[in-house]
mmCIF file as gemmi writes it, N, C-alpha and C atoms, coordinates in Angstrom:
data_model
loop_
_atom_site.group_PDB
_atom_site.id
_atom_site.type_symbol
_atom_site.label_atom_id
_atom_site.label_alt_id
_atom_site.label_comp_id
_atom_site.label_asym_id
_atom_site.label_entity_id
_atom_site.label_seq_id
_atom_site.pdbx_PDB_ins_code
_atom_site.Cartn_x
_atom_site.Cartn_y
_atom_site.Cartn_z
_atom_site.occupancy
_atom_site.B_iso_or_equiv
_atom_site.pdbx_formal_charge
_atom_site.auth_seq_id
_atom_site.auth_asym_id
_atom_site.pdbx_PDB_model_num
ATOM 1 N N . MET Axp A 1 ? -7.502 9.829 -11.951 1 0 ? 1 A 1
ATOM 2 C CA . MET Axp A 1 ? -6.79 9.411 -10.454 1 0 ? 1 A 1
ATOM 3 C C . MET Axp A 1 ? -7.125 8.53 -9.187 1 0 ? 1 A 1
ATOM 4 N N . LYS Axp A 2 ? -6.49 7.579 -9.936 1 0 ? 2 A 1
ATOM 5 C CA . LYS Axp A 2 ? -6.574 6.25 -7.995 1 0 ? 2 A 1
ATOM 6 C C . LYS Axp A 2 ? -6.316 6.202 -7.142 1 0 ? 2 A 1
ATOM 7 N N . LEU Axp A 3 ? -7.152 6.712 -5.621 1 0 ? 3 A 1
ATOM 8 C CA . LEU Axp A 3 ? -6.168 6.97 -4.849 1 0 ? 3 A 1
ATOM 9 C C . LEU Axp A 3 ? -5.148 5.536 -3.966 1 0 ? 3 A 1
ATOM 10 N N . GLY Axp A 4 ? -4.678 5.469 -3.819 1 0 ? 4 A 1
ATOM 11 C CA . GLY Axp A 4 ? -3.89 4.539 -3.311 1 0 ? 4 A 1
ATOM 12 C C . GLY Axp A 4 ? -3.999 3.973 -2.012 1 0 ? 4 A 1
ATOM 13 N N . THR Axp A 5 ? -2.722 4.013 -1.203 1 0 ? 5 A 1
ATOM 14 C CA . THR Axp A 5 ? -2.266 3.805 0.084 1 0 ? 5 A 1
ATOM 15 C C . THR Axp A 5 ? -1.799 5.305 0.575 1 0 ? 5 A 1
ATOM 16 N N . ARG Axp A 6 ? -1.516 5.073 2.134 1 0 ? 6 A 1
ATOM 17 C CA . ARG Axp A 6 ? -0.952 6.005 2.511 1 0 ? 6 A 1
ATOM 18 C C . ARG Axp A 6 ? 0.228 4.563 3.84 1 0 ? 6 A 1
ATOM 19 N N . TRP Axp A 7 ? 1.482 5.664 4.162 1 0 ? 7 A 1
ATOM 20 C CA . TRP Axp A 7 ? 2.609 5.322 5.388 1 0 ? 7 A 1
ATOM 21 C C . TRP Axp A 7 ? 3.035 6.524 6.079 1 0 ? 7 A 1
ATOM 22 N N . SER Axp A 8 ? 3.627 5.689 6.779 1 0 ? 8 A 1
ATOM 23 C CA . SER Axp A 8 ? 4.871 6.587 7.223 1 0 ? 8 A 1
ATOM 24 C C . SER Axp A 8 ? 5.74 6.82 7.351 1 0 ? 8 A 1
ATOM 25 N N . VAL Axp A 9 ? 6.937 7.397 7.282 1 0 ? 9 A 1
ATOM 26 C CA . VAL Axp A 9 ? 8.235 8.315 6.948 1 0 ? 9 A 1
ATOM 27 C C . VAL Axp A 9 ? 8.956 6.779 7.743 1 0 ? 9 A 1
ATOM 28 N N . GLY Axp A 10 ? 9.581 5.772 7.265 1 0 ? 10 A 1
ATOM 29 C CA . GLY Axp A 10 ? 10.112 4.899 8.648 1 0 ? 10 A 1
ATOM 30 C C . GLY Axp A 10 ? 9.297 3.303 8.614 1 0 ? 10 A 1
ATOM 31 N N . SER Axp A 11 ? 8.651 3.314 8.053 1 0 ? 11 A 1
ATOM 32 C CA . SER Axp A 11 ? 7.471 2.052 7.917 1 0 ? 11 A 1
ATOM 33 C C . SER Axp A 11 ? 8.242 1.602 6.13 1 0 ? 11 A 1
ATOM 34 N N . PRO Axp A 12 ? 8.192 0.282 5.919 1 0 ? 12 A 1
ATOM 35 C CA . PRO Axp A 12 ? 7.845 -0.559 4.986 1 0 ? 12 A 1
ATOM 36 C C . PRO Axp A 12 ? 6.618 0.34 4.387 1 0 ? 12 A 1
ATOM 37 N N . PRO Axp A 13 ? 7.036 0.645 3.136 1 0 ? 13 A 1
ATOM 38 C CA . PRO Axp A 13 ? 5.545 0.524 1.448 1 0 ? 13 A 1
ATOM 39 C C . PRO Axp A 13 ? 4.608 -1.031 1.821 1 0 ? 13 A 1
ATOM 40 N N . PRO Axp A 14 ? 4.247 -0.344 1.849 1 0 ? 14 A 1
ATOM 41 C CA . PRO Axp A 14 ? 2.729 -1.23 1.828 1 0 ? 14 A 1
ATOM 42 C C . PRO Axp A 14 ? 2.789 -2.052 0.605 1 0 ? 14 A 1
ATOM 43 N N . ALA Axp A 15 ? 2.487 -3.589 0.453 1 0 ? 15 A 1
ATOM 44 C CA . ALA Axp A 15 ? 3.02 -4.302 -1.337 1 0 ? 15 A 1
ATOM 45 C C . ALA Axp A 15 ? 2.227 -3.51 -2.222 1 0 ? 15 A 1
ATOM 46 N N . SER Axp A 16 ? 1.638 -2.713 -2.165 1 0 ? 16 A 1
ATOM 47 C CA . SER Axp A 16 ? 0.776 -2.558 -3.316 1 0 ? 16 A 1
ATOM 48 C C . SER Axp A 16 ? 1.727 -1.137 -3.991 1 0 ? 16 A 1
ATOM 49 N N . VAL Axp A 17 ? 3.067 -0.845 -3.368 1 0 ? 17 A 1
ATOM 50 C CA . VAL Axp A 17 ? 3.863 0.105 -3.725 1 0 ? 17 A 1
ATOM 51 C C . VAL Axp A 17 ? 4.561 -0.796 -4.778 1 0 ? 17 A 1
ATOM 52 N N . PRO Axp A 18 ? 4.819 -0.08 -5.824 1 0 ? 18 A 1
ATOM 53 C CA . PRO Axp A 18 ? 5.022 -0.653 -7.038 1 0 ? 18 A 1
ATOM 54 C C . PRO Axp A 18 ? 6.759 -0.88 -6.394 1 0 ? 18 A 1
ATOM 55 N N . ALA Axp A 19 ? 7.568 -2.161 -7.306 1 0 ? 19 A 1
ATOM 56 C CA . ALA Axp A 19 ? 8.76 -2.356 -6.606 1 0 ? 19 A 1
ATOM 57 C C . ALA Axp A 19 ? 9.773 -1.253 -7.319 1 0 ? 19 A 1
ATOM 58 N N . GLU Axp A 20 ? 9.5 -0.775 -8.113 1 0 ? 20 A 1
ATOM 59 C CA . GLU Axp A 20 ? 10.155 -0.101 -9.054 1 0 ? 20 A 1
ATOM 60 C C . GLU Axp A 20 ? 10.792 1.224 -8.08 1 0 ? 20 A 1
ATOM 61 N N . LEU Axp A 21 ? 9.656 1.917 -7.344 1 0 ? 21 A 1
ATOM 62 C CA . LEU Axp A 21 ? 9.37 3.079 -6.831 1 0 ? 21 A 1
ATOM 63 C C . LEU Axp A 21 ? 10.55 2.6 -5.286 1 0 ? 21 A 1
ATOM 64 N N . ARG Axp A 22 ? 10.796 1.433 -4.638 1 0 ? 22 A 1
ATOM 65 C CA . ARG Axp A 22 ? 11.27 1.514 -3.741 1 0 ? 22 A 1
ATOM 66 C C . ARG Axp A 22 ? 12.034 1.98 -3.123 1 0 ? 22 A 1
ATOM 67 N N . PRO Axp A 23 ? 13.244 1.926 -3.868 1 0 ? 23 A 1
ATOM 68 C CA . PRO Axp A 23 ? 14.466 2.522 -4.003 1 0 ? 23 A 1
ATOM 69 C C . PRO Axp A 23 ? 14.486 3.189 -3.421 1 0 ? 23 A 1
ATOM 70 N N . GLU Axp A 24 ? 14.151 4.414 -4.54 1 0 ? 24 A 1
ATOM 71 C CA . GLU Axp A 24 ? 14.317 6.003 -4.689 1 0 ? 24 A 1
ATOM 72 C C . GLU Axp A 24 ? 13.03 6.135 -3.279 1 0 ? 24 A 1
ATOM 73 N N . ILE Axp A 25 ? 12.328 5.637 -2.74 1 0 ? 25 A 1
ATOM 74 C CA . ILE Axp A 25 ? 10.994 6.312 -1.897 1 0 ? 25 A 1
ATOM 75 C C . ILE Axp A 25 ? 12.473 6.083 -0.546 1 0 ? 25 A 1
ATOM 76 N N . ALA Axp A 26 ? 13.482 5.151 -0.749 1 0 ? 26 A 1
ATOM 77 C CA . ALA Axp A 26 ? 14.823 4.747 0.31 1 0 ? 26 A 1
ATOM 78 C C . ALA Axp A 26 ? 15.521 5.604 0.784 1 0 ? 26 A 1
ATOM 79 N N . ARG Axp A 27 ? 15.981 6.646 -1.112 1 0 ? 27 A 1
ATOM 80 C CA . ARG Axp A 27 ? 17.099 7.217 -1.369 1 0 ? 27 A 1
ATOM 81 C C . ARG Axp A 27 ? 16.048 8.239 -0.078 1 0 ? 27 A 1
ATOM 82 N N . VAL Axp A 28 ? 15.254 8.807 -0.704 1 0 ? 28 A 1
ATOM 83 C CA . VAL Axp A 28 ? 14.945 10.162 -0.905 1 0 ? 28 A 1
ATOM 84 C C . VAL Axp A 28 ? 14.519 10.053 1.212 1 0 ? 28 A 1
ATOM 85 N N . GLU Axp A 29 ? 14.319 9.196 1.603 1 0 ? 29 A 1
ATOM 86 C CA . GLU Axp A 29 ? 13.618 9.227 3.206 1 0 ? 29 A 1
ATOM 87 C C . GLU Axp A 29 ? 15.223 9.096 3.876 1 0 ? 29 A 1
ATOM 88 N N . ALA Axp A 30 ? 16.339 8.548 3.738 1 0 ? 30 A 1
ATOM 89 C CA . ALA Axp A 30 ? 17.417 9.159 3.857 1 0 ? 30 A 1
ATOM 90 C C . ALA Axp A 30 ? 18.26 9.932 4.018 1 0 ? 30 A 1
ATOM 91 N N . GLU Axp A 31 ? 17.46 10.739 3.373 1 0 ? 31 A 1
ATOM 92 C CA . GLU Axp A 31 ? 17.967 11.776 2.777 1 0 ? 31 A 1
ATOM 93 C C . GLU Axp A 31 ? 17.483 12.91 3.662 1 0 ? 31 A 1
ATOM 94 N N . LEU Axp A 32 ? 16.586 12.791 4.483 1 0 ? 32 A 1
ATOM 95 C CA . LEU Axp A 32 ? 15.812 13.473 5.002 1 0 ? 32 A 1
ATOM 96 C C . LEU Axp A 32 ? 16.437 13.939 6.63 1 0 ? 32 A 1
ATOM 97 N N . ALA Axp A 33 ? 15.833 15.393 6.755 1 0 ? 33 A 1
ATOM 98 C CA . ALA Axp A 33 ? 15.887 16.003 8.201 1 0 ? 33 A 1
ATOM 99 C C . ALA Axp A 33 ? 15.067 15.38 9.518 1 0 ? 33 A 1
ATOM 100 N N . ASP Axp A 34 ? 16.138 15.376 10.296 1 0 ? 34 A 1
ATOM 101 C CA . ASP Axp A 34 ? 15.384 14.366 11.47 1 0 ? 34 A 1
ATOM 102 C C . ASP Axp A 34 ? 13.776 14.23 11.715 1 0 ? 34 A 1
ATOM 103 N N . GLY Axp A 35 ? 13.112 16.259 11.617 1 0 ? 35 A 1
ATOM 104 C CA . GLY Axp A 35 ? 12.246 16.599 11.681 1 0 ? 35 A 1
ATOM 105 C C . GLY Axp A 35 ? 11.55 15.843 10.459 1 0 ? 35 A 1
ATOM 106 N N . ALA Axp A 36 ? 11.323 15.02 9.503 1 0 ? 36 A 1
ATOM 107 C CA . ALA Axp A 36 ? 10.671 14.521 9.031 1 0 ? 36 A 1
ATOM 108 C C . ALA Axp A 36 ? 10.022 13.262 9.486 1 0 ? 36 A 1
ATOM 109 N N . GLY Axp A 37 ? 10.632 12.43 10.452 1 0 ? 37 A 1
ATOM 110 C CA . GLY Axp A 37 ? 10.46 11.412 11.089 1 0 ? 37 A 1
ATOM 111 C C . GLY Axp A 37 ? 8.324 10.592 10.866 1 0 ? 37 A 1
ATOM 112 N N . ARG Axp A 38 ? 7.639 12.544 11.072 1 0 ? 38 A 1
ATOM 113 C CA . ARG Axp A 38 ? 6.399 12.396 11.108 1 0 ? 38 A 1
ATOM 114 C C . ARG Axp A 38 ? 5.87 12.122 9.477 1 0 ? 38 A 1
ATOM 115 N N . ALA Axp A 39 ? 6.815 12.845 8.484 1 0 ? 39 A 1
ATOM 116 C CA . ALA Axp A 39 ? 5.961 12.534 7.362 1 0 ? 39 A 1
ATOM 117 C C . ALA Axp A 39 ? 5.44 11.125 7.15 1 0 ? 39 A 1
ATOM 118 N N . SER Axp A 40 ? 4.327 11.441 5.965 1 0 ? 40 A 1
ATOM 119 C CA . SER Axp A 40 ? 4.08 10.109 5.145 1 0 ? 40 A 1
ATOM 120 C C . SER Axp A 40 ? 3.98 10.773 4.06 1 0 ? 40 A 1
ATOM 121 N N . TRP Axp A 41 ? 4.074 8.578 3.168 1 0 ? 41 A 1
ATOM 122 C CA . TRP Axp A 41 ? 3.677 8.713 2.078 1 0 ? 41 A 1
ATOM 123 C C . TRP Axp A 41 ? 2.123 8.639 1.169 1 0 ? 41 A 1
ATOM 124 N N . THR Axp A 42 ? 1.801 9.141 0.261 1 0 ? 42 A 1
ATOM 125 C CA . THR Axp A 42 ? 0.512 8.298 -0.436 1 0 ? 42 A 1
ATOM 126 C C . THR Axp A 42 ? 1.209 7.727 -1.789 1 0 ? 42 A 1
ATOM 127 N N . LEU Axp A 43 ? 0.716 7.054 -1.792 1 0 ? 43 A 1
ATOM 128 C CA . LEU Axp A 43 ? 0.709 6.367 -2.754 1 0 ? 43 A 1
ATOM 129 C C . LEU Axp A 43 ? -0.474 6.638 -3.733 1 0 ? 43 A 1
ATOM 130 N N . THR Axp A 44 ? -0.822 7.126 -5.402 1 0 ? 44 A 1
ATOM 131 C CA . THR Axp A 44 ? -1.419 7.519 -5.573 1 0 ? 44 A 1
ATOM 132 C C . THR Axp A 44 ? -1.099 6.751 -7.592 1 0 ? 44 A 1
ATOM 133 N N . TRP Axp A 45 ? -2.488 7.076 -8.156 1 0 ? 45 A 1
ATOM 134 C CA . TRP Axp A 45 ? -1.701 6.319 -9.556 1 0 ? 45 A 1
ATOM 135 C C . TRP Axp A 45 ? -2.154 7.207 -11.054 1 0 ? 45 A 1
ATOM 136 N N . LEU Axp A 46 ? -1.733 8.113 -11.98 1 0 ? 46 A 1
ATOM 137 C CA . LEU Axp A 46 ? -2.639 8.719 -12.851 1 0 ? 46 A 1
ATOM 138 C C . LEU Axp A 46 ? -1.817 8.534 -14.313 1 0 ? 46 A 1
ATOM 139 N N . GLU Axp A 47 ? -2.846 8.576 -14.657 1 0 ? 47 A 1
ATOM 140 C CA . GLU Axp A 47 ? -2.924 8.274 -15.597 1 0 ? 47 A 1
ATOM 141 C C . GLU Axp A 47 ? -2.271 6.79 -16.018 1 0 ? 47 A 1
ATOM 142 N N . GLY Axp A 48 ? -2.625 5.836 -14.976 1 0 ? 48 A 1
ATOM 143 C CA . GLY Axp A 48 ? -2.17 4.38 -14.873 1 0 ? 48 A 1
ATOM 144 C C . GLY Axp A 48 ? -0.356 4.197 -14.411 1 0 ? 48 A 1
ATOM 145 N N . ARG Axp A 49 ? 0.417 5.544 -14.45 1 0 ? 49 A 1
ATOM 146 C CA . ARG Axp A 49 ? 1.678 5.062 -13.222 1 0 ? 49 A 1
ATOM 147 C C . ARG Axp A 49 ? 1.788 5.906 -11.923 1 0 ? 49 A 1
ATOM 148 N N . PRO Axp A 50 ? 1.922 5.363 -11.053 1 0 ? 50 A 1
ATOM 149 C CA . PRO Axp A 50 ? 1.832 5.665 -9.938 1 0 ? 50 A 1
ATOM 150 C C . PRO Axp A 50 ? 3.32 6.541 -9.623 1 0 ? 50 A 1
ATOM 151 N N . ILE Axp A 51 ? 2.195 7.184 -8.517 1 0 ? 51 A 1
ATOM 152 C CA . ILE Axp A 51 ? 3.395 8.468 -8.021 1 0 ? 51 A 1
ATOM 153 C C . ILE Axp A 51 ? 2.816 8.147 -6.222 1 0 ? 51 A 1
ATOM 154 N N . ALA Axp A 52 ? 4.366 8.022 -6.042 1 0 ? 52 A 1
ATOM 155 C CA . ALA Axp A 52 ? 4.502 8.132 -4.195 1 0 ? 52 A 1
ATOM 156 C C . ALA Axp A 52 ? 5.081 10.098 -3.972 1 0 ? 52 A 1
ATOM 157 N N . GLU Axp A 53 ? 4.155 10.224 -3.018 1 0 ? 53 A 1
ATOM 158 C CA . GLU Axp A 53 ? 3.707 11.535 -3.021 1 0 ? 53 A 1
ATOM 159 C C . GLU Axp A 53 ? 4.369 11.74 -1.334 1 0 ? 53 A 1
ATOM 160 N N . LEU Axp A 54 ? 5.645 12.566 -1.321 1 0 ? 54 A 1
ATOM 161 C CA . LEU Axp A 54 ? 5.957 12.516 0.423 1 0 ? 54 A 1
ATOM 162 C C . LEU Axp A 54 ? 5.252 13.619 1.006 1 0 ? 54 A 1
ATOM 163 N N . ASP Axp A 55 ? 4.399 13.683 2.522 1 0 ? 55 A 1
ATOM 164 C CA . ASP Axp A 55 ? 3.956 15.511 2.033 1 0 ? 55 A 1
ATOM 165 C C . ASP Axp A 55 ? 4.774 16.418 2.51 1 0 ? 55 A 1
ATOM 166 N N . ALA Axp A 56 ? 6.396 16.177 2.922 1 0 ? 56 A 1
ATOM 167 C CA . ALA Axp A 56 ? 7.477 16.974 3.534 1 0 ? 56 A 1
ATOM 168 C C . ALA Axp A 56 ? 8.005 17.446 2.206 1 0 ? 56 A 1
ATOM 169 N N . GLY Axp A 57 ? 7.339 17.297 0.576 1 0 ? 57 A 1
ATOM 170 C CA . GLY Axp A 57 ? 7.79 17.733 -0.574 1 0 ? 57 A 1
ATOM 171 C C . GLY Axp A 57 ? 8.013 17.352 -1.621 1 0 ? 57 A 1
ATOM 172 N N . PHE Axp A 58 ? 7.743 16.059 -1.698 1 0 ? 58 A 1
ATOM 173 C CA . PHE Axp A 58 ? 9.041 15.073 -2.603 1 0 ? 58 A 1
ATOM 174 C C . PHE Axp A 58 ? 7.804 14.154 -3.476 1 0 ? 58 A 1
ATOM 175 N N . GLU Axp A 59 ? 8.328 14.36 -4.349 1 0 ? 59 A 1
ATOM 176 C CA . GLU Axp A 59 ? 7.425 13.282 -5.327 1 0 ? 59 A 1
ATOM 177 C C . GLU Axp A 59 ? 8.372 11.997 -5.7 1 0 ? 59 A 1
ATOM 178 N N . VAL Axp A 60 ? 7.496 10.579 -6.117 1 0 ? 60 A 1
ATOM 179 C CA . VAL Axp A 60 ? 8.796 9.666 -6.59 1 0 ? 60 A 1
ATOM 180 C C . VAL Axp A 60 ? 6.991 8.921 -7.428 1 0 ? 60 A 1
ATOM 181 N N . LEU Axp A 61 ? 8.743 9.129 -9.152 1 0 ? 61 A 1
ATOM 182 C CA . LEU Axp A 61 ? 7.65 8.316 -9.979 1 0 ? 61 A 1
ATOM 183 C C . LEU Axp A 61 ? 7.791 7.814 -11.036 1 0 ? 61 A 1
ATOM 184 N N . LEU Axp A 62 ? 8.029 7.362 -11.962 1 0 ? 62 A 1
ATOM 185 C CA . LEU Axp A 62 ? 8.938 6.44 -13.436 1 0 ? 62 A 1
ATOM 186 C C . LEU Axp A 62 ? 8.554 7.787 -14.573 1 0 ? 62 A 1
ATOM 187 N N . ASP Axp A 63 ? 9.67 7.635 -15.225 1 0 ? 63 A 1
ATOM 188 C CA . ASP Axp A 63 ? 9.906 8.433 -16.054 1 0 ? 63 A 1
ATOM 189 C C . ASP Axp A 63 ? 9.363 7.909 -17.067 1 0 ? 63 A 1
ATOM 190 N N . ALA Axp A 64 ? 9.476 7.988 -18.574 1 0 ? 64 A 1
ATOM 191 C CA . ALA Axp A 64 ? 8.924 7.002 -19.949 1 0 ? 64 A 1
ATOM 192 C C . ALA Axp A 64 ? 9.084 5.756 -20.046 1 0 ? 64 A 1
ATOM 193 N N . GLY Axp A 65 ? 10.783 5.935 -19.621 1 0 ? 65 A 1
ATOM 194 C CA . GLY Axp A 65 ? 11.175 4.203 -19.442 1 0 ? 65 A 1
ATOM 195 C C . GLY Axp A 65 ? 11.237 3.175 -18.165 1 0 ? 65 A 1
ATOM 196 N N . GLY Axp A 66 ? 10.287 4.296 -17.345 1 0 ? 66 A 1
ATOM 197 C CA . GLY Axp A 66 ? 10.444 2.95 -16.383 1 0 ? 66 A 1
ATOM 198 C C . GLY Axp A 66 ? 11.058 3.481 -14.791 1 0 ? 66 A 1
ATOM 199 N N . VAL Axp A 67 ? 11.858 4.619 -15.434 1 0 ? 67 A 1
ATOM 200 C CA . VAL Axp A 67 ? 12.854 4.165 -13.944 1 0 ? 67 A 1
ATOM 201 C C . VAL Axp A 67 ? 12.467 5.362 -13.318 1 0 ? 67 A 1
ATOM 202 N N . ALA Axp A 68 ? 12.929 5.174 -12.217 1 0 ? 68 A 1
ATOM 203 C CA . ALA Axp A 68 ? 12.145 6.306 -11.02 1 0 ? 68 A 1
ATOM 204 C C . ALA Axp A 68 ? 13.196 7.186 -10.56 1 0 ? 68 A 1
ATOM 205 N N . PHE Axp A 69 ? 12.509 8.424 -9.986 1 0 ? 69 A 1
ATOM 206 C CA . PHE Axp A 69 ? 13.451 9.822 -10.095 1 0 ? 69 A 1
ATOM 207 C C . PHE Axp A 69 ? 12.338 10.49 -8.964 1 0 ? 69 A 1
ATOM 208 N N . SER Axp A 70 ? 12.662 11.235 -8.025 1 0 ? 70 A 1
ATOM 209 C CA . SER Axp A 70 ? 12.065 12.201 -7.205 1 0 ? 70 A 1
ATOM 210 C C . SER Axp A 70 ? 13.023 12.989 -7.444 1 0 ? 70 A 1
ATOM 211 N N . ARG Axp A 71 ? 11.584 14.364 -6.983 1 0 ? 71 A 1
ATOM 212 C CA . ARG Axp A 71 ? 12.121 16.06 -6.461 1 0 ? 71 A 1
ATOM 213 C C . ARG Axp A 71 ? 10.637 16.309 -6.512 1 0 ? 71 A 1
ATOM 214 N N . PRO Axp A 72 ? 11.173 17.545 -6.503 1 0 ? 72 A 1
ATOM 215 C CA . PRO Axp A 72 ? 10.297 18.251 -5.175 1 0 ? 72 A 1
ATOM 216 C C . PRO Axp A 72 ? 8.989 18.344 -5.616 1 0 ? 72 A 1
ATOM 217 N N . PHE Axp A 73 ? 8.182 18.191 -5.003 1 0 ? 73 A 1
ATOM 218 C CA . PHE Axp A 73 ? 6.491 17.817 -5.077 1 0 ? 73 A 1
ATOM 219 C C . PHE Axp A 73 ? 5.751 19.505 -5.898 1 0 ? 73 A 1
ATOM 220 N N . GLN Axp A 74 ? 5.61 18.927 -7.611 1 0 ? 74 A 1
ATOM 221 C CA . GLN Axp A 74 ? 5.064 20.21 -8.119 1 0 ? 74 A 1
ATOM 222 C C . GLN Axp A 74 ? 3.084 19.615 -8.317 1 0 ? 74 A 1
ATOM 223 N N . ASP Axp A 75 ? 3.3 20.769 -7.889 1 0 ? 75 A 1
ATOM 224 C CA . ASP Axp A 75 ? 1.233 21.076 -7.683 1 0 ? 75 A 1
ATOM 225 C C . ASP Axp A 75 ? 1.049 20.886 -9.501 1 0 ? 75 A 1
């Protein structure tokens, strides 16, 4: 695993966040409850694939075809 960077909900993702993840990150943020404004994203790389994890309990990742999707965080 390669650690990436962190940013707050509502802030623009850093340039290191792949373009494929950005629309799904925005969609997840739009559905968050108002109290999640203090949550943060963490970008990591696992086996060469990017994963954006939201500490409010979601992750955004790419499927085998390179399409971004989100799901509740899984340990």
